[in-house]
Amino acid sequence: MNNLLHLSQSVLAQNEAIPQLPTPEIAWSAFIPLLILAVGGLLLLTFTSLMPAFAKSSWALTGYTVAVAIGTIVACIPLWNRVQRVCEAGEVCQAGAFSTAAGAWGVDGFSIFLTILMAASVALAALVMHDYLETEGLTGPEPYVLLMLSASGGVIMASANDLIVVFIGLEILSIAVYVLAGMHLLRLASQEAAVKYLVLGAFASAFFLYGISMVYGATGSTSLIDIQGFLATNVLTSNGTLLAGIAMLLIGFGFKIAAVPFHAWTPDVYQGAPSPVVAYMASGVKVAGFAGLMRVFLLAFTDYAADDWRPVMLVLAIATMAVGAVLAIVQTDVKRTLAYSSISHAGFIMVGVHAASDVGVSAALFYLAAYTFIVAGSFGVITLVGRKGDNLHALSDYHGLSRRRPMLAVVFTIFLLAQAGVPLTSGFFAKFYVIRAAVEGESYVLAIAAMITAVIGAFLYLRIIVAMFMSDPLDDHGEIDANLSDEEAAAARIELRDKVTAAEGPPIRIPTLAAVSIGLALLVTVAVGFLPGLVSGFANDALPQLVAAGS
Amino acid sequence: MEITANWYLILSAVLFSIGVVGLLIRRNPLVMFMCVELMLNAVNLSFVTFSNALNDVGGQVAVFFVLVVAAAEVVVGLAVIVAIMRRRPTATADDLSVLAG
Amino acid sequence: MVDIIVFVVSAAIILTGAIGVIAARNPVHSALMLVMTLFGVAVQFVAQEAHFLAAVQVIVYAGAIVILFLFVIMLLGVDKAEELDVGRLTAQRPMAFLAGAGVLASVLVSLLAGDESITGAREVGRAIIGGEDEADFRQIGRLLFTDYVLAFELTAILLTIAVVGAVMLARRVRGEAVDADTYLPEQARRRRIRETPVLLRTPVVETSDDMAEANSGGGE
């Protein structure tokens, strides 16, 4: 008994000896967009388990998700104003970029811009997903929950000032998307896509982690602020570890943004995964991948190591643009074609990143913004044409689309022209700005390569457009013989119609919410095409900055 | 002779490469995931080595996050495999002949 | 002397286990070999003063993750687990070895190019201090709630996703398959199988009879 008393006393004494842990200061205002998105997802999970009626109403689920996305965007506005504000002389105010949570979370124009893009891609994908889940009989709130949580991973990558936080964000983003890719349990292709994506994604994550480890060994920290500070003040006696680490990080990001030669998973996964999920993968996941890439490379490794990674980025950019565009031309499946074209787009964005200048960054950001809407709209149309079962994606399934659904064909044409970079669409200015950044950075090889691939790329989009407008299943099944009698001709006509109907498959429905999503994407694509200043002004202000905590 | 940090780093590089080779040559997704675990363990070993050499606990903390992520990845990966196997018929001799190729 | 023996023995255990994982035909053997590697890594952790991590390594990796693997293998049945196949990721085996050798060579060259591969700043603020006063788990805990507090909190989202995802994927669903091969008319089906990349092919996709069986099996 006595012993016990002694023991408890000594424990007490020890407790008193432990000083209060000086936890870092956390500016909660910096986390509001992330909290809305992530907690929004978690709350949906809670709601639906407490109120099953809520889970059954797909309208409520979609509405909730879109509301959360819009809430995230709205919450970004005051943050943006704060970051862009400049204090007048003598005035005491909160202004400019800042970081919080022991410097691990940075808020600057860059992170807010990309947060808005992630939220927009969630809203667009959720609207398309609504009808898809309904027709495929996939009920339940989980896809929406995963969509929001995945996007919060992208937001984390865009704001992280620490390699470990970037990695956690990357995994939050990826693991949710693996599940989304395999969510169609009645479709083997969907799950095979998930396995393939998961294995290669985990492979890439391991490389990424090895890169973090080596950078840590070479600089003594995982914080971007400390890494930059260390590299700015020290001359390394041997920089092999650092360079190997940077290379590994590049491999890890290369997989996420689907840069050649790490692109092999893209066509297979895009083809197998549910089309609305692909809309999110092509827009949101790519935005997040570039967010992490630009944040890490442009903030931590610009001063010291830029000369080492920029030549590699140059080669990767050219290879990505060229391989994507060329392989896209030989595809017969529209989903695969656009998968390769998304690889090519990644190459164009890398042109902006390669410039490693303010002009380059804002060009890349403009490209990401334009591309998010274009590709979300494109895959929205593909979802509708895929119809129930999500299988009708061959080029021949687009034959005569202009006759069956003229509006859809016209809208898809505009998206494809925007992807090709035709003037009066946002895609034109996107390509124009990155090429201008390359020219200003005196990377003429890159600029010329970008222009040539843009021309090659135009062919593949024209192929789909021609399929929609020029070829018609009616032609494939022959003409009605003019010599037949009226009765015979009528019979032949009915027969022909039956044949064509059989070849066309079920009619294409255009559900309201999907139409809203596609319409929004179209609106942005065309509006930015006429008035690029709508976005480029923001992109110019959205430069990444590193600010140490507490300053 | 003394064991320096480089010994551990070389061992970690070898382990990582074995994981890479295994993931690329095996066709069984279960074994592929195990190969990912090998790669992650190589990373953990290098983190601890750097941590020890730099006299900084940060590297050991990083290993924690790797553990969490590895667990999450494996859980989802195995769930997908279970979902696929639900859809497959029981093994037959024909299946095996297809697999032999 | 002792530390050399410890290093060599544990390195041998690690490498034997690693090669065993990739060479064993039976996934159960692979999993057991993985335990061996994990144990060897834990020994090396101890050798480098990371006592707490060594314990966690054994408990979490060997005790949870490998058990999870074995659970799934047993759930599927060993013969079924053995025949699982998603195709090889590279077209040829030499390519894979080439890739592995490339990774190894590049890492080794970069590590050994200079005299000193670890160039980072020695920490002062969060140094590992030996002795009983400052156990390593206490330091790790302190760091988790200060410098790495954000990453620590964010793992909550990650674990939630893993749970939601696993529940969603492992759910039993009723209904007819809507795979390309059963849904489409015969001609389109053939075309599609031709187009399906080899990597995505599994024995099931080869014939529609198998598919029908799979459906009846899946609807139980």
Coordinates of N, CA and C in Angstrom, one line a residue, chain C residues 32-202:
Chain C
L32 N 4.5 -14.7 -45.8 CA 5.4 -15.1 -44.7 C 6.8 -14.5 -44.9
M33 N 7.3 -14.6 -46.1 CA 8.6 -14.0 -46.4 C 8.6 -12.5 -46.1
L34 N 7.4 -11.8 -46.4 CA 7.3 -10.4 -46.1 C 7.5 -10.2 -44.6
V35 N 7.0 -11.1 -43.8 CA 7.2 -10.9 -42.3 C 8.6 -11.0 -42.0
M36 N 9.4 -11.8 -42.7 CA 10.8 -12.0 -42.4 C 11.5 -10.6 -42.7
T37 N 11.2 -10.1 -43.9 CA 11.8 -8.8 -44.2 C 11.5 -7.7 -43.2
L38 N 10.2 -7.7 -42.8 CA 9.7 -6.6 -41.8 C 10.5 -6.8 -40.5
F39 N 10.7 -8.0 -40.1 CA 11.4 -8.3 -38.9 C 12.8 -7.8 -39.0
G40 N 13.5 -8.1 -40.1 CA 14.8 -7.7 -40.3 C 14.9 -6.1 -40.2
V41 N 14.0 -5.5 -40.9 CA 14.0 -4.0 -40.9 C 13.8 -3.5 -39.4
A42 N 13.0 -4.2 -38.6 CA 12.8 -3.8 -37.2 C 14.1 -3.9 -36.5
V43 N 14.9 -5.0 -36.8 CA 16.2 -5.1 -36.1 C 17.1 -3.9 -36.4
Q44 N 17.1 -3.5 -37.7 CA 17.9 -2.4 -38.1 C 17.4 -1.1 -37.5
F45 N 16.1 -1.0 -37.2 CA 15.6 0.2 -36.5 C 16.3 0.2 -35.1
V46 N 16.3 -0.9 -34.4 CA 16.8 -1.0 -33.1 C 18.3 -0.6 -33.2
A47 N 19.0 -1.1 -34.2 CA 20.4 -0.8 -34.3 C 20.7 0.7 -34.5
Q48 N 19.6 1.4 -34.9 CA 19.8 2.8 -35.2 C 19.0 3.7 -34.2
E49 N 18.8 3.1 -33.0 CA 18.3 3.9 -31.9 C 16.8 4.2 -32.0
A50 N 16.1 3.6 -33.0 CA 14.7 3.9 -33.2 C 13.9 2.8 -32.5
H51 N 13.9 2.7 -31.2 CA 13.3 1.5 -30.5 C 11.8 1.5 -30.6
F52 N 11.2 2.7 -30.5 CA 9.8 2.7 -30.6 C 9.3 2.3 -31.9
L53 N 9.9 2.8 -33.0 CA 9.5 2.5 -34.3 C 9.7 1.0 -34.6
A54 N 10.7 0.4 -34.0 CA 10.9 -1.0 -34.2 C 9.7 -1.8 -33.7
A55 N 9.2 -1.4 -32.5 CA 8.1 -2.0 -31.9 C 6.9 -1.8 -32.8
V56 N 6.7 -0.6 -33.2 CA 5.5 -0.3 -34.1 C 5.6 -1.1 -35.4
Q57 N 6.8 -1.2 -35.9 CA 7.0 -1.9 -37.2 C 6.5 -3.4 -37.0
V58 N 6.9 -4.0 -35.9 CA 6.5 -5.4 -35.7 C 5.0 -5.4 -35.5
I59 N 4.4 -4.5 -34.6 CA 3.0 -4.6 -34.3 C 2.1 -4.3 -35.5
V60 N 2.4 -3.1 -36.1 CA 1.5 -2.7 -37.2 C 1.8 -3.5 -38.5
Y61 N 3.0 -3.6 -38.9 CA 3.3 -4.2 -40.2 C 3.0 -5.7 -40.1
A62 N 3.8 -6.4 -39.2 CA 3.7 -7.8 -39.2 C 2.4 -8.2 -38.5
G63 N 2.0 -7.4 -37.5 CA 0.8 -7.9 -36.8 C -0.5 -7.5 -37.4
A64 N -0.5 -6.4 -38.2 CA -1.8 -6.0 -38.8 C -1.8 -6.1 -40.3
I65 N -0.9 -5.5 -41.0 CA -0.9 -5.5 -42.5 C -0.8 -6.9 -43.1
V66 N 0.2 -7.6 -42.6 CA 0.5 -9.0 -43.2 C -0.7 -9.9 -42.8
I67 N -1.2 -9.7 -41.6 CA -2.4 -10.5 -41.2 C -3.6 -10.2 -42.1
L68 N -3.7 -8.9 -42.5 CA -4.8 -8.5 -43.4 C -4.6 -9.2 -44.8
F69 N -3.3 -9.3 -45.2 CA -3.1 -10.0 -46.5 C -3.5 -11.5 -46.3
L70 N -3.1 -12.1 -45.2 CA -3.4 -13.5 -45.1 C -4.9 -13.7 -45.0
F71 N -5.6 -12.8 -44.3 CA -7.0 -12.9 -44.2 C -7.6 -12.9 -45.6
V72 N -7.2 -12.0 -46.4 CA -7.8 -12.0 -47.8 C -7.5 -13.2 -48.5
I73 N -6.2 -13.7 -48.4 CA -5.8 -14.9 -49.1 C -6.7 -16.1 -48.7
M74 N -6.9 -16.2 -47.4 CA -7.7 -17.3 -46.9 C -9.2 -17.1 -47.2
L75 N -9.6 -15.8 -47.3 CA -11.0 -15.6 -47.7 C -11.3 -16.0 -49.1
L76 N -10.3 -15.7 -49.9 CA -10.5 -16.1 -51.4 C -10.2 -17.6 -51.6
G77 N -9.4 -18.2 -50.7 CA -9.0 -19.5 -50.9 C -7.6 -19.5 -51.6
V78 N -6.7 -20.3 -51.1 CA -5.3 -20.2 -51.5 C -5.2 -20.4 -53.0
D79 N -6.0 -21.4 -53.5 CA -5.8 -21.7 -55.0 C -6.3 -20.5 -55.8
K80 N -7.4 -19.9 -55.3 CA -7.9 -18.8 -56.1 C -6.9 -17.6 -56.0
A81 N -6.4 -17.4 -54.8 CA -5.5 -16.3 -54.6 C -4.3 -16.5 -55.5
E82 N -3.9 -17.7 -55.7 CA -2.7 -18.0 -56.4 C -2.9 -17.7 -57.9
E83 N -4.1 -17.9 -58.4 CA -4.3 -17.7 -59.8 C -4.8 -16.3 -60.2
L84 N -4.9 -15.4 -59.2 CA -5.2 -14.0 -59.5 C -4.2 -13.4 -60.5
D85 N -4.7 -12.7 -61.4 CA -3.8 -12.2 -62.5 C -4.3 -10.9 -63.1
V86 N -3.6 -9.9 -63.0 CA -3.9 -8.7 -63.7 C -3.0 -8.4 -64.9
G87 N -2.2 -9.4 -65.2 CA -1.2 -9.1 -66.3 C 0.0 -8.4 -65.7
R88 N 1.1 -8.6 -66.5 CA 2.3 -7.9 -66.0 C 2.3 -6.5 -66.4
L89 N 3.0 -5.6 -65.7 CA 2.9 -4.2 -66.0 C 3.9 -3.9 -67.1
T90 N 5.0 -4.6 -67.2 CA 5.8 -4.3 -68.4 C 5.7 -5.5 -69.3
A91 N 6.0 -5.3 -70.6 CA 5.8 -6.3 -71.6 C 6.7 -7.5 -71.3
Q92 N 8.0 -7.2 -71.0 CA 8.9 -8.3 -70.9 C 9.6 -8.3 -69.6
R93 N 10.0 -9.5 -69.2 CA 10.7 -9.7 -67.9 C 12.0 -9.0 -67.9
P94 N 12.9 -9.1 -69.0 CA 14.1 -8.3 -68.9 C 14.0 -6.8 -68.7
M95 N 12.9 -6.3 -69.2 CA 12.6 -4.9 -69.0 C 12.4 -4.6 -67.5
A96 N 11.8 -5.5 -66.8 CA 11.6 -5.2 -65.4 C 12.9 -5.2 -64.7
F97 N 13.7 -6.2 -65.0 CA 15.0 -6.3 -64.3 C 15.9 -5.0 -64.7
L98 N 15.7 -4.6 -65.9 CA 16.5 -3.4 -66.4 C 16.0 -2.2 -65.5
A99 N 14.7 -2.1 -65.4 CA 14.2 -1.0 -64.6 C 14.7 -1.0 -63.2
G100 N 14.6 -2.2 -62.6 CA 15.1 -2.4 -61.2 C 16.6 -2.0 -61.1
A101 N 17.4 -2.5 -62.0 CA 18.8 -2.3 -62.0 C 19.1 -0.8 -62.2
G102 N 18.2 -0.2 -63.1 CA 18.4 1.3 -63.3 C 18.2 2.1 -62.0
V103 N 17.1 1.7 -61.3 CA 16.8 2.4 -60.1 C 17.9 2.3 -59.1
L104 N 18.4 1.0 -59.0 CA 19.4 0.7 -58.0 C 20.7 1.5 -58.4
A105 N 21.1 1.4 -59.6 CA 22.3 2.1 -60.1 C 22.2 3.6 -59.8
S106 N 21.1 4.2 -60.2 CA 21.0 5.6 -60.1 C 21.1 6.1 -58.6
V107 N 20.4 5.3 -57.8 CA 20.4 5.6 -56.4 C 21.8 5.5 -55.8
L108 N 22.4 4.4 -56.1 CA 23.8 4.1 -55.6 C 24.8 5.2 -56.0
V109 N 24.7 5.5 -57.3 CA 25.7 6.4 -57.9 C 25.5 7.8 -57.2
S110 N 24.2 8.2 -57.0 CA 23.9 9.5 -56.4 C 24.3 9.5 -55.0
L111 N 24.1 8.4 -54.3 CA 24.5 8.3 -52.9 C 26.0 8.3 -52.6
L112 N 26.7 7.6 -53.5 CA 28.1 7.4 -53.3 C 29.0 8.3 -54.1
A113 N 28.3 9.3 -54.9 CA 29.1 10.1 -55.7 C 30.0 11.0 -54.9
G114 N 29.5 11.5 -53.8 CA 30.3 12.3 -52.9 C 30.8 11.5 -51.7
D115 N 31.7 12.1 -51.0 CA 32.2 11.4 -49.8 C 31.1 11.2 -48.8
E116 N 30.3 12.3 -48.7 CA 29.3 12.3 -47.7 C 27.9 12.5 -48.3
S117 N 27.1 11.5 -48.3 CA 25.8 11.6 -49.0 C 24.8 12.3 -48.2
I118 N 24.9 12.3 -46.9 CA 23.9 13.0 -46.0 C 24.4 14.4 -45.8
T119 N 23.8 15.3 -46.5 CA 24.4 16.7 -46.4 C 23.5 17.6 -45.6
G120 N 22.4 17.1 -45.1 CA 21.4 17.9 -44.4 C 22.0 18.6 -43.1
A121 N 21.3 19.6 -42.7 CA 21.7 20.3 -41.5 C 21.4 19.4 -40.3
R122 N 22.4 19.3 -39.4 CA 22.1 18.6 -38.1 C 21.2 19.4 -37.3
E123 N 20.2 18.8 -36.8 CA 19.2 19.5 -36.0 C 19.6 19.8 -34.6
V124 N 19.2 21.0 -34.1 CA 19.5 21.3 -32.8 C 18.2 21.3 -32.0
G125 N 17.2 21.8 -32.6 CA 15.9 22.0 -31.8 C 15.2 20.7 -31.5
R126 N 15.3 19.7 -32.4 CA 14.6 18.5 -32.1 C 15.5 17.3 -32.2
A127 N 16.7 17.4 -31.6 CA 17.7 16.4 -31.7 C 17.3 15.1 -30.9
I128 N 17.7 14.0 -31.4 CA 17.5 12.8 -30.6 C 18.5 12.7 -29.5
I129 N 17.9 12.8 -28.3 CA 18.8 12.7 -27.1 C 18.6 11.3 -26.4
G130 N 19.7 10.6 -26.3 CA 19.6 9.3 -25.7 C 19.3 9.4 -24.2
G131 N 19.2 8.3 -23.5 CA 19.0 8.3 -22.1 C 17.6 8.1 -21.7
E132 N 17.4 7.9 -20.4 CA 16.0 7.6 -19.9 C 15.1 8.8 -19.8
D133 N 15.7 10.0 -19.7 CA 14.9 11.2 -19.5 C 14.1 11.5 -20.7
E134 N 14.7 11.2 -21.8 CA 14.0 11.7 -23.1 C 13.9 10.4 -24.0
A135 N 12.9 9.6 -23.7 CA 12.7 8.4 -24.6 C 12.3 8.9 -25.9
D136 N 12.6 8.0 -26.9 CA 12.3 8.5 -28.3 C 10.8 8.6 -28.6
F137 N 10.0 7.8 -27.9 CA 8.5 8.0 -28.2 C 8.0 9.3 -27.7
R138 N 8.6 9.8 -26.6 CA 8.2 11.1 -26.1 C 8.5 12.2 -27.1
Q139 N 9.7 12.1 -27.7 CA 10.1 13.1 -28.7 C 9.2 13.0 -29.9
I140 N 8.9 11.8 -30.3 CA 8.1 11.6 -31.5 C 6.7 12.2 -31.2
G141 N 6.2 11.9 -30.0 CA 4.9 12.4 -29.7 C 4.9 13.9 -29.7
R142 N 6.0 14.5 -29.1 CA 6.0 16.0 -29.1 C 6.0 16.6 -30.5
L143 N 6.8 15.9 -31.4 CA 6.9 16.5 -32.7 C 5.5 16.3 -33.4
L144 N 4.8 15.2 -33.2 CA 3.5 14.9 -33.8 C 2.6 16.0 -33.5
F145 N 2.7 16.6 -32.3 CA 1.7 17.6 -31.9 C 2.2 19.0 -32.0
T146 N 3.4 19.2 -32.6 CA 3.9 20.5 -32.8 C 4.2 20.7 -34.3
D147 N 5.3 20.3 -34.8 CA 5.7 20.5 -36.2 C 4.8 19.8 -37.2
Y148 N 4.4 18.6 -36.8 CA 3.7 17.8 -37.7 C 2.2 17.7 -37.4
V149 N 1.7 18.6 -36.6 CA 0.3 18.5 -36.1 C -0.7 18.5 -37.3
L150 N -0.4 19.3 -38.3 CA -1.3 19.3 -39.5 C -1.4 18.0 -40.2
A151 N -0.2 17.4 -40.5 CA -0.2 16.1 -41.2 C -0.9 15.1 -40.3
F152 N -0.7 15.2 -39.0 CA -1.3 14.2 -38.1 C -2.8 14.3 -38.1
E153 N -3.3 15.5 -38.1 CA -4.8 15.7 -38.1 C -5.3 15.2 -39.5
L154 N -4.6 15.5 -40.5 CA -5.1 15.2 -41.9 C -5.2 13.7 -42.1
T155 N -4.4 12.9 -41.4 CA -4.5 11.4 -41.6 C -5.9 10.9 -41.2
A156 N -6.6 11.7 -40.4 CA -8.0 11.3 -40.1 C -8.8 11.2 -41.3
I157 N -8.6 12.2 -42.3 CA -9.4 12.1 -43.5 C -9.0 10.8 -44.3
L158 N -7.7 10.6 -44.3 CA -7.2 9.4 -45.0 C -7.8 8.1 -44.5
L159 N -7.8 8.0 -43.2 CA -8.4 6.7 -42.6 C -9.9 6.6 -42.9
T160 N -10.6 7.8 -42.8 CA -12.0 7.7 -43.1 C -12.2 7.2 -44.6
I161 N -11.4 7.8 -45.5 CA -11.6 7.4 -46.9 C -11.3 5.9 -47.0
A162 N -10.3 5.4 -46.3 CA -10.0 3.9 -46.4 C -11.2 3.1 -45.9
V163 N -11.8 3.5 -44.8 CA -12.9 2.8 -44.3 C -14.1 2.8 -45.3
V164 N -14.5 4.1 -45.7 CA -15.6 4.2 -46.6 C -15.4 3.4 -47.9
G165 N -14.2 3.5 -48.4 CA -13.8 2.9 -49.6 C -13.9 1.4 -49.5
A166 N -13.4 0.8 -48.4 CA -13.4 -0.6 -48.3 C -14.8 -1.1 -48.1
V167 N -15.7 -0.4 -47.4 CA -17.1 -0.8 -47.2 C -17.8 -0.8 -48.5
M168 N -17.5 0.3 -49.3 CA -18.2 0.5 -50.5 C -17.8 -0.6 -51.5
L169 N -16.6 -1.0 -51.6 CA -16.1 -2.0 -52.6 C -16.4 -3.4 -52.2
A170 N -16.5 -3.7 -50.9 CA -16.7 -5.0 -50.5 C -18.1 -5.4 -50.3
R171 N -19.0 -4.4 -50.6 CA -20.4 -4.6 -50.5 C -20.9 -5.6 -51.5
R172 N -21.9 -6.4 -51.2 CA -22.5 -7.3 -52.2 C -23.6 -6.6 -52.9
V173 N -23.6 -6.7 -54.2 CA -24.6 -6.0 -55.0 C -25.4 -7.1 -55.8
R174 N -26.7 -6.8 -56.0 CA -27.5 -7.6 -56.8 C -27.7 -6.9 -58.1
G175 N -28.0 -7.7 -59.1 CA -28.3 -7.0 -60.4 C -27.4 -7.7 -61.5
E176 N -27.8 -7.3 -62.7 CA -27.1 -7.9 -63.9 C -25.8 -7.1 -64.2
A177 N -24.8 -7.8 -64.7 CA -23.6 -7.2 -65.0 C -23.8 -6.3 -66.3
V178 N -23.1 -5.2 -66.3 CA -23.3 -4.3 -67.5 C -21.9 -4.2 -68.2
D179 N -21.2 -5.3 -68.1 CA -19.9 -5.3 -68.8 C -20.1 -5.2 -70.3
A180 N -19.1 -4.7 -71.0 CA -19.2 -4.5 -72.4 C -19.6 -5.8 -73.1
D181 N -19.0 -6.9 -72.7 CA -19.2 -8.2 -73.4 C -20.6 -8.8 -73.2
T182 N -21.3 -8.5 -72.2 CA -22.6 -9.1 -72.1 C -23.6 -8.1 -72.6
Y183 N -23.4 -6.8 -72.5 CA -24.4 -5.8 -72.7 C -24.5 -5.6 -74.2
L184 N -23.4 -5.6 -74.9 CA -23.5 -5.1 -76.3 C -23.9 -6.3 -77.2
P185 N -24.3 -5.9 -78.4 CA -24.6 -7.0 -79.4 C -23.3 -7.7 -79.8
E186 N -23.5 -8.9 -80.4 CA -22.4 -9.8 -80.6 C -21.2 -9.1 -81.3
Q187 N -21.5 -8.4 -82.4 CA -20.5 -7.9 -83.2 C -19.6 -6.9 -82.4
A188 N -20.4 -6.0 -81.7 CA -19.7 -5.0 -81.0 C -18.8 -5.6 -79.9
R189 N -19.3 -6.7 -79.3 CA -18.6 -7.4 -78.3 C -17.3 -7.8 -78.8
R190 N -17.3 -8.5 -80.0 CA -16.0 -9.0 -80.5 C -15.0 -7.8 -80.7
R191 N -15.6 -6.8 -81.3 CA -14.7 -5.6 -81.6 C -14.1 -5.1 -80.3
R192 N -14.9 -5.1 -79.2 CA -14.4 -4.5 -78.0 C -13.3 -5.4 -77.3
I193 N -13.5 -6.7 -77.4 CA -12.5 -7.6 -76.8 C -11.2 -7.4 -77.5
R194 N -11.3 -7.2 -78.9 CA -10.0 -7.0 -79.6 C -9.4 -5.8 -79.1
E195 N -10.2 -4.8 -78.8 CA -9.6 -3.5 -78.5 C -9.1 -3.4 -77.0
T196 N -9.7 -4.3 -76.2 CA -9.3 -4.2 -74.8 C -7.8 -4.5 -74.7
P197 N -7.1 -3.7 -74.0 CA -5.6 -4.0 -73.9 C -5.4 -5.2 -73.1
V198 N -4.3 -5.9 -73.4 CA -4.0 -7.2 -72.8 C -3.9 -7.1 -71.3
L199 N -3.5 -5.9 -70.8 CA -3.3 -5.8 -69.4 C -4.6 -5.9 -68.6
L200 N -5.7 -5.5 -69.3 CA -7.0 -5.5 -68.6 C -7.7 -6.8 -68.7
R201 N -7.2 -7.7 -69.5 CA -7.9 -9.0 -69.8 C -7.7 -9.9 -68.6
T202 N -8.8 -10.5 -68.2 CA -8.7 -11.6 -67.2 C -9.4 -12.7 -67.9

